[in-house]
Phi, psi and omega in degrees: 000126181261136179274138180272134178262151180297142180281122181293145178277127181300144178305325180296323179291319177299318179296322178294316178296320179296316179297321179295315180297320180292325176296323179294308187287341179263357179285122183303331183289341178259000189300311185296320179291317180292334178294334175293316178297315180294325178297318177299315181299312183293323178297317180294315181295314181296316179300319179293317181295321182284315188283323187302307181294324179296311180296321180299313181293313184295320180292317180294326183280319194240355181251142175260166180129178180285167178299322180294319178295319179294320178297323178296321178295317179297315181297316182293319178295318179296315180297317181297315181297313181296317180296317181297314181292325178293315178297317180296317179300319179297310182295317182297308184291324177294317179296317177300319180297314182295318179295322181289317189269341185235014179276345181082009178284137180278155177096176178074020179090196186298325186273359183098180185253150175282132179276160183292339183245012180300315182295325179294314180296317180295319178294323178297314180294312180297319179297321180291313185291317188270312188254352184262004184261153177260154178294134178293333183279312185259342183075012182244158173281136182294149181297327179295315178297319178300314181297318180295314182295318179297319177301312180296317181300317180299319180291326177295316180299316180296319180295318178295325177295319177293320180296325184297331184255011178293134181263352182257028179107143178095345181277170177288150187307315183274316185290336184275001178273147172273144003270008182299318182301314181294321181294314180296317179299323183290320187260348187297315184293313177302319179293316180298314181297315182295313182291327178296313180289326176298317182292316184290325178290323177294317178296319180295324182286321188247338181221057186296330183292344181270355176275157178297138189304316182293324176293316179299319180295316181292323179289325176298318179300317185281314194256337180258309183291343177285354178273356189230130172197158179225007177197170177297329183299309181266012170267324184244306189279321183233150180283323181233000000 
């Protein structure tokens, strides 16, 4: 009995297929739809790149268990982060596409015009569907989703604070005037940094269970476990 080997594809056929695929992806009429696909791809890749090293370090430092159990935790955290960002990118870009092409707004070429609040509506929908849901099994929001939302929220607060003191339009009526704007800009960050650390240290000292677990673990390592040792070995070389 002779085994059949796969028939190789001629180079000319591969070149033809490649040229055909490139004509599709470079055609302007498919650009908006293909950008949804590319957004999913980029969201998944970015989520994996960001989460994997973070999860690896946090699990190795603060989680107990076998190597296989730790590897499973790292894999699940990486998969969740990548999956969430890919889903959000899909919902966000698809919603923007639908609003632009089917809203009936004139202008912006054949597909219609982008509205001033399209990105807000698309972000609202994506944020609710992807990051606003609780686990059906535990009834809790996943720690990965919490971390992503908290990260985004912190950046939003900083951006709004900068926007509030802008003197070239967009700022708040009183804060955007000189010299008030310059004074607030100069002192805002020190006050923000000081009060943030004052609040988190107070919460860690008196209400640690209400802090996010990875933050609580890292703070415990620095501020609580540093209070205990019984030899030079676990004073310098080892923590415990």
